[in-house]
PDB file of C-alpha atoms in Angstrom:
ATOM      1  CA  SER Y 263     184.104 167.105-132.445  1.00 33.00           C
ATOM      2  CA  ARG Y 264     183.615 169.742-129.713  1.00 37.00           C
ATOM      3  CA  VAL Y 265     180.995 167.585-128.010  1.00 41.00           C
ATOM      4  CA  LEU Y 266     183.394 164.724-128.296  1.00 38.00           C
ATOM      5  CA  LEU Y 267     186.030 166.931-126.694  1.00 37.00           C
ATOM      6  CA  LEU Y 268     183.572 167.879-123.938  1.00 41.00           C
ATOM      7  CA  VAL Y 269     182.809 164.210-123.331  1.00 42.00           C
ATOM      8  CA  VAL Y 270     186.517 163.334-123.244  1.00 38.00           C
ATOM      9  CA  LEU Y 271     187.222 166.215-120.857  1.00 38.00           C
ATOM     10  CA  ALA Y 272     184.346 165.149-118.606  1.00 39.00           C
ATOM     11  CA  VAL Y 273     185.656 161.580-118.486  1.00 38.00           C
ATOM     12  CA  GLN Y 274     189.204 162.773-117.796  1.00 38.00           C
ATOM     13  CA  SER Y 275     187.947 165.031-115.009  1.00 38.00           C
ATOM     14  CA  PHE Y 276     186.129 162.084-113.496  1.00 40.00           C
ATOM     15  CA  VAL Y 277     189.288 159.960-113.635  1.00 38.00           C
ATOM     16  CA  PHE Y 278     191.371 162.683-111.984  1.00 39.00           C
ATOM     17  CA  THR Y 279     188.726 163.066-109.264  1.00 40.00           C
ATOM     18  CA  GLU Y 280     188.833 159.325-108.668  1.00 42.00           C
ATOM     19  CA  LEU Y 281     192.647 159.406-108.559  1.00 41.00           C
ATOM     20  CA  ALA Y 282     192.608 162.248-106.027  1.00 43.00           C
ATOM     21  CA  SER Y 283     190.123 160.332-103.911  1.00 43.00           C
ATOM     22  CA  VAL Y 284     192.266 157.189-104.017  1.00 42.00           C
ATOM     23  CA  SER Y 285     195.448 159.148-103.257  1.00 43.00           C
ATOM     24  CA  LYS Y 286     193.865 160.822-100.242  1.00 42.00           C
ATOM     25  CA  THR Y 287     192.612 157.488 -98.978  1.00 44.00           C
ATOM     26  CA  GLY Y 288     196.082 156.025 -99.481  1.00 45.00           C
ATOM     27  CA  SER Y 289     197.659 158.499 -97.071  1.00 45.00           C
ATOM     28  CA  ASP Y 290     195.425 157.175 -94.293  1.00 45.00           C
ATOM     29  CA  VAL Y 291     196.479 153.539 -94.741  1.00 42.00           C
ATOM     30  CA  LYS Y 292     198.666 151.978 -92.040  1.00 45.00           C
ATOM     31  CA  GLU Y 293     202.208 151.018 -93.053  1.00 45.00           C
ATOM     32  CA  THR Y 294     201.453 147.287 -92.561  1.00 43.00           C
ATOM     33  CA  ASP Y 295     198.634 147.529 -95.102  1.00 43.00           C
ATOM     34  CA  ARG Y 296     200.581 149.622 -97.623  1.00 43.00           C
ATOM     35  CA  ASP Y 297     201.461 146.742-100.003  1.00 47.00           C
ATOM     36  CA  ASP Y 298     197.904 145.404 -99.980  1.00 43.00           C
ATOM     37  CA  TYR Y 299     196.628 148.921-100.594  1.00 39.00           C
ATOM     38  CA  LYS Y 300     199.050 149.487-103.488  1.00 42.00           C
ATOM     39  CA  ASN Y 301     197.961 146.237-105.114  1.00 43.00           C
ATOM     40  CA  MET Y 302     194.282 147.051-104.588  1.00 41.00           C
ATOM     41  CA  THR Y 303     194.733 150.621-105.871  1.00 40.00           C
ATOM     42  CA  SER Y 304     196.634 149.512-108.939  1.00 40.00           C
ATOM     43  CA  THR Y 305     193.999 146.929-109.793  1.00 41.00           C
ATOM     44  CA  GLY Y 306     191.166 149.338-109.004  1.00 40.00           C
ATOM     45  CA  LEU Y 307     192.626 152.127-111.121  1.00 37.00           C
ATOM     46  CA  THR Y 308     193.279 149.767-113.990  1.00 40.00           C
ATOM     47  CA  THR Y 309     189.645 148.701-113.831  1.00 39.00           C
ATOM     48  CA  VAL Y 310     188.416 152.321-113.656  1.00 39.00           C
ATOM     49  CA  PHE Y 311     190.639 153.387-116.564  1.00 39.00           C
ATOM     50  CA  THR Y 312     189.638 150.372-118.636  1.00 44.00           C
ATOM     51  CA  GLU Y 313     185.931 150.937-118.009  1.00 45.00           C
ATOM     52  CA  LEU Y 314     186.177 154.674-118.690  1.00 45.00           C
ATOM     53  CA  ARG Y 315     188.277 154.211-121.797  1.00 52.00           C
ATOM     54  CA  SER Y 316     185.883 151.547-123.039  1.00 60.00           C
ATOM     55  CA  SER Y 317     182.818 153.740-122.364  1.00 66.00           C
ATOM     56  CA  GLU Y 318     184.519 156.772-123.915  1.00 74.00           C
ATOM     57  CA  THR Y 319     185.511 154.813-127.012  1.00 80.00           C
ATOM     58  CA  GLU Y 320     182.055 153.290-127.273  1.00 84.00           C
ATOM     59  CA  LEU Y 321     180.385 156.702-127.003  1.00 87.00           C
ATOM     60  CA  ASP Y 322     182.794 158.250-129.528  1.00 87.00           C
ATOM     61  CA  GLN Y 323     182.180 155.423-131.957  1.00 92.00           C
ATOM     62  CA  ALA Y 324     178.390 155.630-131.549  1.00 93.00           C
ATOM     63  CA  MET Y 325     178.410 159.401-132.046  1.00 91.00           C
ATOM     64  CA  ASN Y 326     180.475 159.095-135.220  1.00 92.00           C
ATOM     65  CA  GLU Y 327     178.351 156.267-136.637  1.00 95.00           C
ATOM     66  CA  CYS Y 328     175.087 158.020-135.846  1.00 95.00           C
ATOM     67  CA  ASN Y 329     176.282 161.305-137.334  1.00 94.00           C
ATOM     68  CA  GLU Y 330     176.768 159.511-140.653  1.00 95.00           C
ATOM     69  CA  THR Y 331     173.052 158.713-140.783  1.00 95.00           C
ATOM     70  CA  PHE Y 332     171.602 161.621-138.794  1.00 96.00           C
ATOM     71  CA  ARG Y 333     173.708 164.707-139.506  1.00 95.00           C
ATOM     72  CA  VAL Y 334     173.639 167.067-136.548  1.00 94.00           C
ATOM     73  CA  GLU Y 335     175.153 170.531-136.398  1.00 91.00           C
ATOM     74  CA  MET Y 336     177.619 171.144-133.585  1.00 89.00           C
ATOM     75  CA  SER Y 337     175.469 174.062-132.394  1.00 93.00           C
ATOM     76  CA  TYR Y 338     172.649 171.614-131.615  1.00 92.00           C
ATOM     77  CA  LEU Y 339     174.878 169.460-129.431  1.00 90.00           C
ATOM     78  CA  GLU Y 340     176.380 172.499-127.721  1.00 93.00           C
ATOM     79  CA  SER Y 341     172.875 173.802-127.020  1.00 94.00           C
ATOM     80  CA  LEU Y 342     171.848 170.448-125.579  1.00 93.00           C
ATOM     81  CA  ASN Y 343     174.916 170.415-123.323  1.00 91.00           C
ATOM     82  CA  GLU Y 344     174.474 174.037-122.189  1.00 93.00           C
ATOM     83  CA  SER Y 345     170.691 174.435-121.928  1.00 95.00           C
ATOM     84  CA  GLY Y 346     169.337 170.898-121.920  1.00 95.00           C
ATOM     85  CA  SER Y 347     167.455 171.257-125.212  1.00 96.00           C
ATOM     86  CA  PHE Y 348     167.913 171.693-128.934  1.00 96.00           C
ATOM     87  CA  PRO Y 349     167.453 175.161-130.437  1.00 96.00           C
ATOM     88  CA  ASP Y 350     164.733 173.843-132.787  1.00 96.00           C
ATOM     89  CA  GLU Y 351     162.661 171.168-131.110  1.00 96.00           C
ATOM     90  CA  THR Y 352     160.617 170.576-134.276  1.00 96.00           C
ATOM     91  CA  ASP Y 353     163.638 169.147-136.141  1.00 96.00           C
ATOM     92  CA  ARG Y 354     163.402 165.364-135.990  1.00 96.00           C
ATOM     93  CA  THR Y 355     166.934 164.580-137.267  1.00 97.00           C
ATOM     94  CA  PRO Y 356     168.838 165.538-134.075  1.00 97.00           C
ATOM     95  CA  LYS Y 357     166.284 163.628-132.004  1.00 97.00           C
ATOM     96  CA  CYS Y 358     166.892 160.515-134.099  1.00 97.00           C
ATOM     97  CA  TYR Y 359     170.634 161.069-133.693  1.00 97.00           C
ATOM     98  CA  VAL Y 360     170.121 160.924-129.906  1.00 97.00           C
ATOM     99  CA  ARG Y 361     168.058 157.727-130.271  1.00 97.00           C
ATOM    100  CA  CYS Y 362     170.796 156.185-132.406  1.00 97.00           C
ATOM    101  CA  VAL Y 363     173.545 157.059-129.891  1.00 96.00           C
ATOM    102  CA  LEU Y 364     171.518 155.744-126.952  1.00 97.00           C
ATOM    103  CA  GLU Y 365     170.754 152.482-128.735  1.00 97.00           C
ATOM    104  CA  LYS Y 366     174.334 151.931-129.937  1.00 96.00           C
ATOM    105  CA  THR Y 367     175.722 152.481-126.417  1.00 95.00           C
ATOM    106  CA  GLY Y 368     173.157 150.162-124.820  1.00 95.00           C
ATOM    107  CA  VAL Y 369     171.508 152.977-122.852  1.00 96.00           C
ATOM    108  CA  ALA Y 370     168.284 152.374-124.796  1.00 97.00           C
ATOM    109  CA  SER Y 371     166.885 149.132-126.103  1.00 95.00           C
ATOM    110  CA  GLU Y 372     165.408 148.999-129.588  1.00 88.00           C
ATOM    111  CA  ASP Y 373     161.921 149.042-128.076  1.00 88.00           C
ATOM    112  CA  GLY Y 374     162.702 152.335-126.319  1.00 87.00           C
ATOM    113  CA  ASN Y 375     163.336 151.260-122.732  1.00 94.00           C
ATOM    114  CA  TYR Y 376     166.162 152.972-120.861  1.00 97.00           C
ATOM    115  CA  ASP Y 377     168.793 151.447-118.593  1.00 97.00           C
ATOM    116  CA  PRO Y 378     169.696 153.935-115.826  1.00 97.00           C
ATOM    117  CA  ALA Y 379     172.723 151.894-114.701  1.00 95.00           C
ATOM    118  CA  ARG Y 380     174.113 151.836-118.243  1.00 95.00           C
ATOM    119  CA  THR Y 381     173.341 155.553-118.566  1.00 94.00           C
ATOM    120  CA  ALA Y 382     175.460 156.218-115.470  1.00 93.00           C
ATOM    121  CA  VAL Y 383     178.389 154.297-116.981  1.00 90.00           C
ATOM    122  CA  ILE Y 384     178.225 156.014-120.368  1.00 90.00           C
ATOM    123  CA  PHE Y 385     177.540 159.553-119.127  1.00 87.00           C
ATOM    124  CA  ALA Y 386     179.615 159.669-115.929  1.00 84.00           C
ATOM    125  CA  GLY Y 387     181.523 162.886-115.401  1.00 83.00           C
ATOM    126  CA  LYS Y 388     181.402 166.401-114.023  1.00 82.00           C
ATOM    127  CA  ARG Y 389     179.283 169.464-114.587  1.00 84.00           C
ATOM    128  CA  ALA Y 390     180.485 172.913-113.558  1.00 83.00           C
ATOM    129  CA  GLY Y 391     183.513 171.233-111.968  1.00 85.00           C
ATOM    130  CA  ARG Y 392     181.387 169.080-109.663  1.00 86.00           C
ATOM    131  CA  PRO Y 393     181.339 165.277-109.989  1.00 86.00           C
ATOM    132  CA  MET Y 394     177.893 163.982-110.834  1.00 87.00           C
ATOM    133  CA  ASN Y 395     177.564 161.014-108.506  1.00 89.00           C
ATOM    134  CA  ASP Y 396     173.857 160.459-109.017  1.00 93.00           C
ATOM    135  CA  ILE Y 397     173.474 159.990-112.770  1.00 94.00           C
ATOM    136  CA  GLU Y 398     171.751 156.643-112.244  1.00 95.00           C
ATOM    137  CA  GLU Y 399     169.226 158.244-109.886  1.00 96.00           C
ATOM    138  CA  ILE Y 400     168.593 161.093-112.348  1.00 96.00           C
ATOM    139  CA  ALA Y 401     168.260 158.597-115.213  1.00 97.00           C
ATOM    140  CA  THR Y 402     165.794 156.513-113.208  1.00 97.00           C
ATOM    141  CA  GLY Y 403     163.604 159.576-112.734  1.00 97.00           C
ATOM    142  CA  CYS Y 404     163.705 160.289-116.484  1.00 97.00           C
ATOM    143  CA  ALA Y 405     163.412 156.713-117.811  1.00 96.00           C
ATOM    144  CA  ASN Y 406     159.651 156.158-117.752  1.00 94.00           C
ATOM    145  CA  ARG Y 407     158.767 157.709-121.110  1.00 93.00           C
ATOM    146  CA  LYS Y 408     155.337 157.742-122.753  1.00 93.00           C
ATOM    147  CA  GLU Y 409     156.214 159.246-126.151  1.00 95.00           C
ATOM    148  CA  SER Y 410     155.195 156.955-129.024  1.00 95.00           C
ATOM    149  CA  CYS Y 411     157.955 158.109-131.410  1.00 96.00           C
ATOM    150  CA  LYS Y 412     161.288 156.493-130.482  1.00 96.00           C
ATOM    151  CA  CYS Y 413     163.243 159.564-131.570  1.00 97.00           C
ATOM    152  CA  GLU Y 414     161.059 161.892-129.517  1.00 97.00           C
ATOM    153  CA  ARG Y 415     161.235 159.502-126.542  1.00 97.00           C
ATOM    154  CA  ALA Y 416     165.057 159.417-126.700  1.00 97.00           C
ATOM    155  CA  TYR Y 417     165.258 163.196-126.944  1.00 97.00           C
ATOM    156  CA  GLN Y 418     162.880 163.697-124.012  1.00 97.00           C
ATOM    157  CA  TYR Y 419     164.939 161.230-121.940  1.00 97.00           C
ATOM    158  CA  ILE Y 420     168.195 163.112-122.601  1.00 96.00           C
ATOM    159  CA  LYS Y 421     166.464 166.476-122.219  1.00 97.00           C
ATOM    160  CA  CYS Y 422     165.096 165.425-118.813  1.00 97.00           C
ATOM    161  CA  MET Y 423     168.548 164.277-117.720  1.00 95.00           C
ATOM    162  CA  MET Y 424     170.352 167.370-118.995  1.00 94.00           C
ATOM    163  CA  GLU Y 425     167.868 169.810-117.499  1.00 96.00           C
ATOM    164  CA  THR Y 426     168.041 167.983-114.158  1.00 95.00           C
ATOM    165  CA  GLU Y 427     171.858 168.005-114.209  1.00 92.00           C
ATOM    166  CA  ILE Y 428     171.932 171.710-115.066  1.00 93.00           C
ATOM    167  CA  ARG Y 429     169.494 172.609-112.259  1.00 93.00           C
ATOM    168  CA  LYS Y 430     171.328 170.466-109.752  1.00 90.00           C
ATOM    169  CA  TYR Y 431     174.973 171.137-110.612  1.00 87.00           C
ATOM    170  CA  GLU Y 432     175.155 174.656-112.017  1.00 85.00           C
TER     171      GLU Y 432
END
């Protein structure tokens, strides 16, 4: 549940960053365009909130479902979030948990191909207080996997992304 909390906090931080950006932009709008801007902002924010809420709910649901089949200790997920890797990289269960989550969220296909655009939607957020605006680019660099085991391939994909995020944002 802590990882879930971290994911929720990351999504909320992203939303607040987007709101601040929209608010700042709104102060620069001419009075004659104010009504159009308000309508556009309201619609835009509704879309952002809906997409984020949907992605957050989808990720939460996938994590819960996958944890029923592939039990993972919280310390493993915390380690992945903090260091980019699991404490015991010989344990196959947490790697299969990652594969399950990626498949259920549509980040990975059943044949083990990764969708960087979908990755950016599901894993949007902040690291060390900085918005990560290039998740799709990072995911693209990590997507071409050669591992034959789907669980190992999924883990190496997430590990590549996490290590890149940590190097870049912390």
